[in-house]
Coordinates of C-alpha atoms in Angstrom, one line a residue:
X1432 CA 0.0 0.0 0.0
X1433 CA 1.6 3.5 -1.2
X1434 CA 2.2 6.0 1.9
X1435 CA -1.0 8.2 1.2
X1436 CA -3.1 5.5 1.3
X1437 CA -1.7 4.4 4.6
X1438 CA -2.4 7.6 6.0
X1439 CA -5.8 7.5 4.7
X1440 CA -6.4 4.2 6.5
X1441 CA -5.0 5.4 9.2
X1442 CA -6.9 8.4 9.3
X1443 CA -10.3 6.0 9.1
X1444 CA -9.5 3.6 12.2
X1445 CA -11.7 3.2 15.3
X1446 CA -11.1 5.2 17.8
X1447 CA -10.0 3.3 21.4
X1448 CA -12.1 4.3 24.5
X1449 CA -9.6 6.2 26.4
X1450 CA -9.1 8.5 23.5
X1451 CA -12.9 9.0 23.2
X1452 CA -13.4 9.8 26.6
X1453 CA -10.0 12.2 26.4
X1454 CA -11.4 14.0 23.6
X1455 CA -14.8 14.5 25.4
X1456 CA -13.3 16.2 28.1
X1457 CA -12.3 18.8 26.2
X1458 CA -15.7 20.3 26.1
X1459 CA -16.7 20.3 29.5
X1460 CA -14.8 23.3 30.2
X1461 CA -16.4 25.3 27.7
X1462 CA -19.7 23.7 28.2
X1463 CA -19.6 24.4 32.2
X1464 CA -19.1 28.2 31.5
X1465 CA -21.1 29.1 28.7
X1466 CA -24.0 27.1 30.4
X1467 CA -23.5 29.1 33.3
X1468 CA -23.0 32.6 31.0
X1469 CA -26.4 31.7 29.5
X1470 CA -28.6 30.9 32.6
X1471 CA -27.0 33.5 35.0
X1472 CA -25.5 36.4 33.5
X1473 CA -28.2 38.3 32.3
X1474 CA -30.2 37.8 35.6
X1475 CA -27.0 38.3 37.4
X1476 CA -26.6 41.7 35.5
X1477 CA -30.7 43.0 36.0
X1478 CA -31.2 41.3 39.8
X1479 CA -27.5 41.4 41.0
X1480 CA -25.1 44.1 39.4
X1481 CA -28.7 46.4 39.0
X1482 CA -28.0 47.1 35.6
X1483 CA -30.9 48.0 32.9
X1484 CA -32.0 45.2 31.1
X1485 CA -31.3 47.1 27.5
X1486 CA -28.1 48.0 29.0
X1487 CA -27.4 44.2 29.8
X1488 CA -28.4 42.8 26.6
X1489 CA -25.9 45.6 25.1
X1490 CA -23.0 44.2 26.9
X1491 CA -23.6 40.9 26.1
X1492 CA -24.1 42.1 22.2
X1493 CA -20.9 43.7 22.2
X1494 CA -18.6 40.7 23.5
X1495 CA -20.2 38.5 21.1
X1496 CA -19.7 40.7 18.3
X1497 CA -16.0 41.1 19.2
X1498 CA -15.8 37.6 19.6
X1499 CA -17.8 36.6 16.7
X1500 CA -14.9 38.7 14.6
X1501 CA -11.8 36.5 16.6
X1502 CA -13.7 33.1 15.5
X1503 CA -13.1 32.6 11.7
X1504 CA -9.1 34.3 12.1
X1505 CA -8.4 31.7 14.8
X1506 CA -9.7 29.4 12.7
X1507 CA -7.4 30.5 9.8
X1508 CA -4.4 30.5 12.1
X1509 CA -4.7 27.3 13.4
X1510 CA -4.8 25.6 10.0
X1511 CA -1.8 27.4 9.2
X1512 CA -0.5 26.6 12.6
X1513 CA 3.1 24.6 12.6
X1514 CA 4.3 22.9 15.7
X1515 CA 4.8 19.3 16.5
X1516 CA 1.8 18.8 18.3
X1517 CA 0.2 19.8 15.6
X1518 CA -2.3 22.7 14.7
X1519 CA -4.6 22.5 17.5
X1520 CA -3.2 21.7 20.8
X1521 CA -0.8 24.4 21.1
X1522 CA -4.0 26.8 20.9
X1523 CA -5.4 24.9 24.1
X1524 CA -2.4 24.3 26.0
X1525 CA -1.7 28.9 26.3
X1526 CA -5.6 29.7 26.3
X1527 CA -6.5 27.1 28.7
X1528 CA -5.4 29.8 32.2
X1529 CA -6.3 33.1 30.9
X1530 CA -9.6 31.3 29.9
X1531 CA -10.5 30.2 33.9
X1532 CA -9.5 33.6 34.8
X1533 CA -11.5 35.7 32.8
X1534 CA -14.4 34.0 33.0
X1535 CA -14.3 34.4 37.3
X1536 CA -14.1 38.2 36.6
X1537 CA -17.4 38.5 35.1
X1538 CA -19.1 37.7 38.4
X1539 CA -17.2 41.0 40.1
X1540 CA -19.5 43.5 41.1
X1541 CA -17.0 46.8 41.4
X1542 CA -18.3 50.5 42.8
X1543 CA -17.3 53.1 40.2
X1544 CA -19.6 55.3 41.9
X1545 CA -22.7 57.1 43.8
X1546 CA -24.0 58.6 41.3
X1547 CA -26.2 56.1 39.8
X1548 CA -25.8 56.8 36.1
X1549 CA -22.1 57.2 36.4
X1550 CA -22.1 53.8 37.8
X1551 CA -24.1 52.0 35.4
X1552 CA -22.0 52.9 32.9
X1553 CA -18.6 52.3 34.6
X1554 CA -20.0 48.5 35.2
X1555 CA -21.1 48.7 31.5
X1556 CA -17.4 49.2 30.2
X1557 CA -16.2 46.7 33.0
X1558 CA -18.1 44.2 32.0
X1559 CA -17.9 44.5 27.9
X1560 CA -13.9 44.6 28.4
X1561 CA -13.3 41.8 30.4
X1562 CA -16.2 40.1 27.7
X1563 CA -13.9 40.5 25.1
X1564 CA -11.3 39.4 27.0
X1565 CA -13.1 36.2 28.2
X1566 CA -13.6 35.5 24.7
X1567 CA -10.7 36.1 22.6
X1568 CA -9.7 33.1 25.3
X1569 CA -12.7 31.2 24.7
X1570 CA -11.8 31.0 21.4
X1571 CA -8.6 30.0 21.6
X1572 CA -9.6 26.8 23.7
X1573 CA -13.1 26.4 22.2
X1574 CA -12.3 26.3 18.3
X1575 CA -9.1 24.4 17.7
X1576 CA -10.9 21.5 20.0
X1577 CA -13.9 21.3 17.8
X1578 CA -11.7 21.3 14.3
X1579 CA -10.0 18.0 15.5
X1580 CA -13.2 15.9 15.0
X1581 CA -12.3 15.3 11.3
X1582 CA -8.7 15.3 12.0
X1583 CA -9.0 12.3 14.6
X1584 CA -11.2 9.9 12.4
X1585 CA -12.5 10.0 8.8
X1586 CA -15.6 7.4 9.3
X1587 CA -18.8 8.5 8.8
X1588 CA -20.7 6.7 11.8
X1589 CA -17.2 7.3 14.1
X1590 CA -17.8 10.6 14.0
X1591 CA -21.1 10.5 15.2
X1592 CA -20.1 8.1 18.0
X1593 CA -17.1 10.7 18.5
X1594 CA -19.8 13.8 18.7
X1595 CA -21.9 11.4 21.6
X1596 CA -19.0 11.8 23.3
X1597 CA -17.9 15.0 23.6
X1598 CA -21.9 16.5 23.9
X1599 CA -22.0 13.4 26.7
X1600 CA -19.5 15.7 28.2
X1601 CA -20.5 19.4 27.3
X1602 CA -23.8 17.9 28.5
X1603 CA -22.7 16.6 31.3
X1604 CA -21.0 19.8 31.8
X1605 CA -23.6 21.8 31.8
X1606 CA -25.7 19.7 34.4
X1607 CA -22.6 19.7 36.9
X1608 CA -22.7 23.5 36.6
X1609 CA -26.2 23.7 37.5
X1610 CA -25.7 21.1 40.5
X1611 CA -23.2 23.0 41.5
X1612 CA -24.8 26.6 41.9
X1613 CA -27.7 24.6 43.5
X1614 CA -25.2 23.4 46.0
X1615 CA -24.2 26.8 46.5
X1616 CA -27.4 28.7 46.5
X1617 CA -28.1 26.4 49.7
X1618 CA -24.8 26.7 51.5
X1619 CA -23.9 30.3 50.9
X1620 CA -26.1 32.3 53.0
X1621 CA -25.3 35.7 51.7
X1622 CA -27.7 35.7 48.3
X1623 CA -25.2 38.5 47.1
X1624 CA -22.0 35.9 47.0
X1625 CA -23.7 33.6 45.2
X1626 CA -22.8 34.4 42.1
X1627 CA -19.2 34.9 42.7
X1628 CA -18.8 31.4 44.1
X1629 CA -19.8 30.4 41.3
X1630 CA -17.5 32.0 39.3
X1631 CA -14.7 30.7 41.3
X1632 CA -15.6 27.5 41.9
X1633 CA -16.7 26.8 37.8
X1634 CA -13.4 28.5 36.6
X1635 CA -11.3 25.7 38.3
X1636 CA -13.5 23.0 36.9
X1637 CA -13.1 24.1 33.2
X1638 CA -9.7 24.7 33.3
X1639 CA -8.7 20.7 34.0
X1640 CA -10.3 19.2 31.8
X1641 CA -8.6 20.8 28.7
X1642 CA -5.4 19.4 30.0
X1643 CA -7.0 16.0 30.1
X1644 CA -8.1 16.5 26.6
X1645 CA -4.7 17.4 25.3
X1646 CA -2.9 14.7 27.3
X1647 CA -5.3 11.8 26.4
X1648 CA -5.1 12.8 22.6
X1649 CA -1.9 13.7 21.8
X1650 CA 0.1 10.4 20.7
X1651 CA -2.8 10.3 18.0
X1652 CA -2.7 14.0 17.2
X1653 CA 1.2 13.8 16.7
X1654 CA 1.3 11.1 14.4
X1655 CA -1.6 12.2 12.6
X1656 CA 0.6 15.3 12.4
X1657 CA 3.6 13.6 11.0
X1658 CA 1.5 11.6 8.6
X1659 CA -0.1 15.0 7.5
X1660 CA 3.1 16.4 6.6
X1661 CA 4.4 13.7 4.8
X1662 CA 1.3 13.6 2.6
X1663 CA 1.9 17.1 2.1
X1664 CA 5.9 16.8 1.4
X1665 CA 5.2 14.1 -1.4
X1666 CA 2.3 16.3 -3.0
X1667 CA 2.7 19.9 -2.1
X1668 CA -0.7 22.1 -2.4
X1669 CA -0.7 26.1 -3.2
X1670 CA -2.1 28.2 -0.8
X1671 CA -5.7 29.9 -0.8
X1672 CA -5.6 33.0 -0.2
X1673 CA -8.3 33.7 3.2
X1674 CA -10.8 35.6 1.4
X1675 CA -10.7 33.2 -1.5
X1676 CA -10.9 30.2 1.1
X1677 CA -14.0 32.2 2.7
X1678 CA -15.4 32.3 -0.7
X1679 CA -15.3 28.9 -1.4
X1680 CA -16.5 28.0 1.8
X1681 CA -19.9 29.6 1.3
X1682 CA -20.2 28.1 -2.2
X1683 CA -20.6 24.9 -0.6
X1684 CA -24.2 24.3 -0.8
X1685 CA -24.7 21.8 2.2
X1686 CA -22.5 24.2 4.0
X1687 CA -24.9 26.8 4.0
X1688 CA -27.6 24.7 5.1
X1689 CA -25.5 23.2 8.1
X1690 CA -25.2 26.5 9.0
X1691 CA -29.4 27.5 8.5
X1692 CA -29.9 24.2 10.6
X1693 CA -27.3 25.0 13.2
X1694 CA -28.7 28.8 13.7
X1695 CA -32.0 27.4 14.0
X1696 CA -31.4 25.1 16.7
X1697 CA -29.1 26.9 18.3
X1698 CA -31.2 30.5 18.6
X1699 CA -33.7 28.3 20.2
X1700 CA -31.6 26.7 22.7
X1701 CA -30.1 29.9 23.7
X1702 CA -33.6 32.2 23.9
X1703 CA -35.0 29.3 26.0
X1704 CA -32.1 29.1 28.8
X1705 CA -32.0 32.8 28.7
X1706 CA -35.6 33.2 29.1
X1707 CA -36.6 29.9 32.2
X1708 CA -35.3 32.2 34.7
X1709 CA -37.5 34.8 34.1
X1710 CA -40.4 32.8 33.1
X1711 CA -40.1 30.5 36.2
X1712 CA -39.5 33.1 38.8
X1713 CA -41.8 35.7 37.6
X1714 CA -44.1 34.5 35.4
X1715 CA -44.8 30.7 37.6
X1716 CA -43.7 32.5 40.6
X1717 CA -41.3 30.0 41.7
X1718 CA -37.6 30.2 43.4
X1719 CA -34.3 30.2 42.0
X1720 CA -33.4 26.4 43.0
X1721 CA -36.8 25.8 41.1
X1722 CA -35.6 27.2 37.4
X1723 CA -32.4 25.4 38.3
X1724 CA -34.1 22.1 38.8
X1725 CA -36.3 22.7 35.3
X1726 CA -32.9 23.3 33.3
X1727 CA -30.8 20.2 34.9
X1728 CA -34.2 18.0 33.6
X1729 CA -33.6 19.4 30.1
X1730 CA -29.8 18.7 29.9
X1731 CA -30.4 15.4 32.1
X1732 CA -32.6 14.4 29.2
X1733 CA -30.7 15.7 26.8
X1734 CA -27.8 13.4 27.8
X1735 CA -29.4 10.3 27.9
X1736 CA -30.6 10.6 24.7
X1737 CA -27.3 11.7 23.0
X1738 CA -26.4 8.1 22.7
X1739 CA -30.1 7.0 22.0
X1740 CA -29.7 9.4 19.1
X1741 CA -26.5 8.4 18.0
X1742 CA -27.9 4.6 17.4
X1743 CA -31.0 5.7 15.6
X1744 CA -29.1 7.5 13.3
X1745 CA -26.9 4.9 11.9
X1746 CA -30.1 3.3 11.7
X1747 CA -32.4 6.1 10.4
X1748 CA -30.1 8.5 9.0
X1749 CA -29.4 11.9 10.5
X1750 CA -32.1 14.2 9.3
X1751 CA -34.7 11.4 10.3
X1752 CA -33.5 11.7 13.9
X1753 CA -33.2 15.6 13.5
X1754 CA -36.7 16.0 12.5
X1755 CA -37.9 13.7 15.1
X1756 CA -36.2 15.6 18.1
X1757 CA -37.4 18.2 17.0
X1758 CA -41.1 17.6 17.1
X1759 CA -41.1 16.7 20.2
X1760 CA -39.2 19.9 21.2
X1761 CA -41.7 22.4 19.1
X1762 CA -44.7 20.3 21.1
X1763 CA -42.9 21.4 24.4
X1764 CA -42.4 25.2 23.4
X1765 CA -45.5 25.3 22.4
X1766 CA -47.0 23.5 26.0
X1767 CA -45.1 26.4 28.0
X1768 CA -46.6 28.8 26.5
X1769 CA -49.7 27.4 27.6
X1770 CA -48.8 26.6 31.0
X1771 CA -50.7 28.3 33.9
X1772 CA -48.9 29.1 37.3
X1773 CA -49.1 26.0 39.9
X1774 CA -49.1 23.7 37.2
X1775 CA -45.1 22.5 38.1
X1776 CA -45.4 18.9 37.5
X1777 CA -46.1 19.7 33.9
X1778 CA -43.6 22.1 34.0
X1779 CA -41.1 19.3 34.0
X1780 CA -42.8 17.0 32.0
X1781 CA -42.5 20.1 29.0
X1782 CA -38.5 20.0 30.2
X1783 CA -37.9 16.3 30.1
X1784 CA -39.7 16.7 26.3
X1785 CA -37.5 19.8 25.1
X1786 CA -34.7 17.7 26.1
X1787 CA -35.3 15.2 23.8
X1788 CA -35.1 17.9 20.6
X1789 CA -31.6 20.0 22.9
X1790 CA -30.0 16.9 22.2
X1791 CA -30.0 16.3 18.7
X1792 CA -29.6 20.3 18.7
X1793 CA -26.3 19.3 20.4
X1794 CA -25.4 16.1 18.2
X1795 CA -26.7 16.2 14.4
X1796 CA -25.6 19.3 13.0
X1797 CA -22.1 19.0 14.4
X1798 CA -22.1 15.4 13.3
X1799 CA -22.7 17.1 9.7
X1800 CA -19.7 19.8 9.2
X1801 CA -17.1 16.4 8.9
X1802 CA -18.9 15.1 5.6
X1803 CA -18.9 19.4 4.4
X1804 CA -15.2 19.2 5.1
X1805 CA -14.6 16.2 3.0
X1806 CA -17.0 18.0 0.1
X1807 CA -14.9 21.0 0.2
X1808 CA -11.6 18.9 0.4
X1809 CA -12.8 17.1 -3.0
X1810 CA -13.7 20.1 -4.9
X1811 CA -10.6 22.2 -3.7
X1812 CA -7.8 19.6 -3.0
X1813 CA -7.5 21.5 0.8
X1814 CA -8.6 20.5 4.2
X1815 CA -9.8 23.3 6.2
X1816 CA -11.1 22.3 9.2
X1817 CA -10.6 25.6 10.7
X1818 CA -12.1 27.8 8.5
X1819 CA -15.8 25.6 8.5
X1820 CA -15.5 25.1 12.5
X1821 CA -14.8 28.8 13.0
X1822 CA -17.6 30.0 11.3
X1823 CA -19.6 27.0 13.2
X1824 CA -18.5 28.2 16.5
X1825 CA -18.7 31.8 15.1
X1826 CA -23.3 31.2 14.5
X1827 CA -23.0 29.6 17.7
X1828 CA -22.0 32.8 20.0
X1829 CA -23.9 34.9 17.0
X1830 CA -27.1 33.2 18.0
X1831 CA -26.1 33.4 21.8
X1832 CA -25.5 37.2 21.7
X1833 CA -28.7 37.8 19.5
X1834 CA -30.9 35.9 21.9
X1835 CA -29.4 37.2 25.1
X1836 CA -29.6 40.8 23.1
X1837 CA -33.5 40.6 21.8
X1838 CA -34.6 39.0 25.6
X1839 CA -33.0 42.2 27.1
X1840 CA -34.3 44.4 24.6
X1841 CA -37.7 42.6 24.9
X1842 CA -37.5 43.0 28.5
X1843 CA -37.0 46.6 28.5
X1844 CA -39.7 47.0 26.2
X1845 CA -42.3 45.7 27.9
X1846 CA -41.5 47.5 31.3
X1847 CA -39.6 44.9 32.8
X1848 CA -38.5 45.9 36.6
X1849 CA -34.7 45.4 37.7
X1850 CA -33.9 44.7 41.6
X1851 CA -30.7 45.2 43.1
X1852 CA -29.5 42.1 45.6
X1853 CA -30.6 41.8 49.0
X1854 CA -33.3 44.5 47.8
X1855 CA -37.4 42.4 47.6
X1856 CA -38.3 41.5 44.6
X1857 CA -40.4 43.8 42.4
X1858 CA -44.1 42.8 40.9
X1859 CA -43.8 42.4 37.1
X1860 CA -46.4 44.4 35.0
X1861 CA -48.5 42.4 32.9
X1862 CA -47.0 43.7 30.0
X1863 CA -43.9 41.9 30.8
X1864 CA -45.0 38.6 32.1
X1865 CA -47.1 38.3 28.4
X1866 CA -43.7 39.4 26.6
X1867 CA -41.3 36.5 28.8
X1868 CA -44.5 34.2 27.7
X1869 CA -43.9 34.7 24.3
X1870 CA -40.5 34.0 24.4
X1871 CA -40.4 30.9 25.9
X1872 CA -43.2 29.2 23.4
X1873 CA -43.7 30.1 19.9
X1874 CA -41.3 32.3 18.9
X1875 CA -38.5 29.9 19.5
X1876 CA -41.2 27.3 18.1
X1877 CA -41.2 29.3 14.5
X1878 CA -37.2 28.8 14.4
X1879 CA -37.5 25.2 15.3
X1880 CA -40.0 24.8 12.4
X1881 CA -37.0 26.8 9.9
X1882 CA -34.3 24.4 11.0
X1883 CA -36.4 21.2 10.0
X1884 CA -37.5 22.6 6.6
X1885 CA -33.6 23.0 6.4
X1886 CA -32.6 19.5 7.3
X1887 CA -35.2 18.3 5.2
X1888 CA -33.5 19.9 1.7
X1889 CA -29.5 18.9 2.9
X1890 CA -28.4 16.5 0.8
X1891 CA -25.5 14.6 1.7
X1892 CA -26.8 11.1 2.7
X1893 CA -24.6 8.2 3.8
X1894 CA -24.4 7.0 0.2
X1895 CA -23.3 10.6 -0.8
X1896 CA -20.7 10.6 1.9
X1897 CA -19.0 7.0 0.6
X1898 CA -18.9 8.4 -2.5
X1899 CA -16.8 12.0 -1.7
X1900 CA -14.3 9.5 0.1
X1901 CA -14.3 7.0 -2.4
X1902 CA -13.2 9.6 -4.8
X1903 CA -10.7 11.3 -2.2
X1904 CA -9.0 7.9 -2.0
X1905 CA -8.9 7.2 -5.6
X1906 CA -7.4 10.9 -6.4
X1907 CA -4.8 10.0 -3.6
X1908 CA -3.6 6.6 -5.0
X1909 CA -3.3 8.8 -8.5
X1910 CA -1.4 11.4 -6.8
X1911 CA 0.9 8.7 -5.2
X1912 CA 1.4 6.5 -8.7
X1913 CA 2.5 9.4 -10.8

């Protein structure tokens, strides 16, 4: 066998377990914080900090758009990245401390001033800097981690199996993050600490694990590495300008409609956890611990059914198991906008049934960017992992900043009233009970309903998938015979 076509079997192997379970790891960092960023922040900023909802949603605009600008160039770099542990882990090894770090400052409420005004804006600046800050970082972990899912395995089902994982962990992630601020909303007495504990304590936890990740891969990731550049040596390819590469990127037709069916499900996910807070507390009337409990049944859900998913859909195919998650998740949006106050047992039933649709939110479109890779790789004779996972990761904290935006904005609209902590809670107006109604039920509904007329017209099957690798191998036996 020539020495491509080794590499290209060896690309395609099984995967052992302890590699698996390394890789995994690498998004429960990630997962832990931005789980706890979307649940808490916002409500930390109105009921906490005492900033304007408007104001709140601004901030959270503005790091997202900074951060939604860093996502595609890190991406560039770390395909262009040269180091013997190839173009990824060197990214997560230097990101991995400033990342804990910046994240724990986000829950720091600092005095700027008396005047009101002038303090509202002081925290305003705090916060958006030390935003950005927190995710340039971010970045740096999040997106060279998620562009080595093609590089660790070319098979088709692998992958999927290789995505159960690592959502089993950002998952699992997020759950442990929400167990752990109910463990400290019981044991911290002083309701104003609360959210700095959990700052600490959650920084720590998402630091470690990208360590593990890095450790537990990186035998495979260097002699990947080594094969890559060999394969490269013996058949050199020119250089794509970033614009050009950009270009081509968006050209690629079931590219575009990963990234419709990726918006879709994500704005949903994001406008939802934003949004239970607010709907629980003021709109059911129920305590923090309460909203806690309804999110940790969604993700609980969400994480048994990664690997229920995962079977069906070497069975059923990937869009079949998309389109039946996500009935069962526009049924639930659609139930809590219906649901009266008192009725809590239903509550949960509606979280354990959105769960079901989170988690092949989590699993199927991710599953999908591989076979777009190997597309792209085909027509263009380059592998840029980077490029599509940036702009994956890039829709993912565009949808989060949107939603977190629009519910602030929405909020303020509709009279919404902001407390201070350790001040009592304010009576909502009507006006903004009916807008946090609306947000939780058929608005994110309507998106759901997008996404699945999405999945329904992407057309890479398995059979088309065998066939772009078929023809990748068969150009790389050419390239090695002549």
């Amino acid at each position: 066998m020539t020495e491509s076509a080794d590499s290209s079997a060896h690309l395609s192997e099984k995967l052992s377990l302890p590699t698996k379970l390394a890789f995994g790891a690498g998004d429960l960092g990630p997962a832990i914080t931005a789980n706890i960023l979307v649940v808490f922040l916002l409500i930390f900023f109105t009921n906490v900090a005492g900033i304007d909802p408007g104001l709140a949603g601004s901030i959270l605009l503005v790091g997202k758009l900074w951060d939604a600008v860093n996502d595609p160039l890190v991406g560039a770099l770390s395909d262009r990245t040269k180091s013997r542990l190839g173009r990824r882990l060197p990214w997560m090894i230097w990101g991995g401390i400033p990342f804990g770090i910046f994240f724990f400052l986000q829950w720091i409420v600092p005095r700027f001033s008396d005047n009101p005004t002038t303090n509202q804006w002081g925290l305003f600046w705090y916060y958006v800097i030390v935003s950005i800050l927190f995710n340039n970082f971010y970045t740096m972990v999040n997106l060279p981690y998620t562009a080595l899912t093609p590089e660790l395995t070319r098979d088709y089902d692998e992958r999927t199996r290789l995505n159960s994982y690592r959502f089993a962990f950002s998952i699992g992630g997020s759950i442990l993050s929400l167990v752990l601020a109910l463990v400290i909303f019981r044991l911290v007495t002083d309701a104003s600490q609360h959210y700095l504990w959990i700052g600490g304590v959650c920084a720590v936890m998402s630091v470690l694990p990208i360590y593990w990740c890095v450790l537990g891969v990186y035998k495979r990731v260097v002699r990947l590495e080594r094969d890559r550049q060999e394969v490269l040596a013996a058949n050199p390819v020119e250089s794509i300008p970033y614009l050009q590469q950009l270009k081509i990127a968006f050209t690629n037709r079931p590219f575009l409609y990963v990234i419709g069916i990726y918006l879709c499900s994500w704005l949903a996910v994001q406008n939802t956890v934003t949004v239970i807070p607010y709907f629980v507390k003021n709109y059911m009337g129920l305590s923090d611990e309460v909203f806690t409990q309804a999110v940790i049944a969604v993700q609980v859900t969400a994480l048994l059914m990664l690997f229920v998913w995962s079977k069906a859909s070497a069975k059923l195919g990937k869009k079949a198991v998309y389109f039946l998650g996500m009935s069962l998740w526009v049924i639930a949006q659609i139930g809590l906008f219906l649901l009266q106050p008192g009725q809590v047992g239903l509550m949960y039933v509606l979280a354990i049934m959105a769960g079901f649709g989170v988690s092949t939110a989590y699993l199927i479109p991710w599953s999908m960017i591989p076979d777009v890779i190997e597309l792209d790789e085909l027509n263009t004779g380059q592998r840029r992992e980077g490029i599509f996972y940036g702009f994956m990761v890039l829709l993912q904290k565009l949808a989060l900043a949107l939603g977190l935006f629009l519910v602030g904005q929405a909020l303020q609209w509709s009279g919404f009233i902001t407390s201070v902590a350790g001040e009592p809670a304010p009576v909502q107006p009507e006006s903004a009970l009916t807008a946090i109604r609306w947000m939780i039920g058929p608005l994110p509904a309507l998106v759901l309903v997008i996404g699945m007329a999405l999945a329904w017209l992407y057309p890479i099957t398995r059979e088309v998938h065998a066939e772009i690798l078929l023809k990748l191998r068969d150009r790389a036996e050419h390239s090695s015979q002549n």
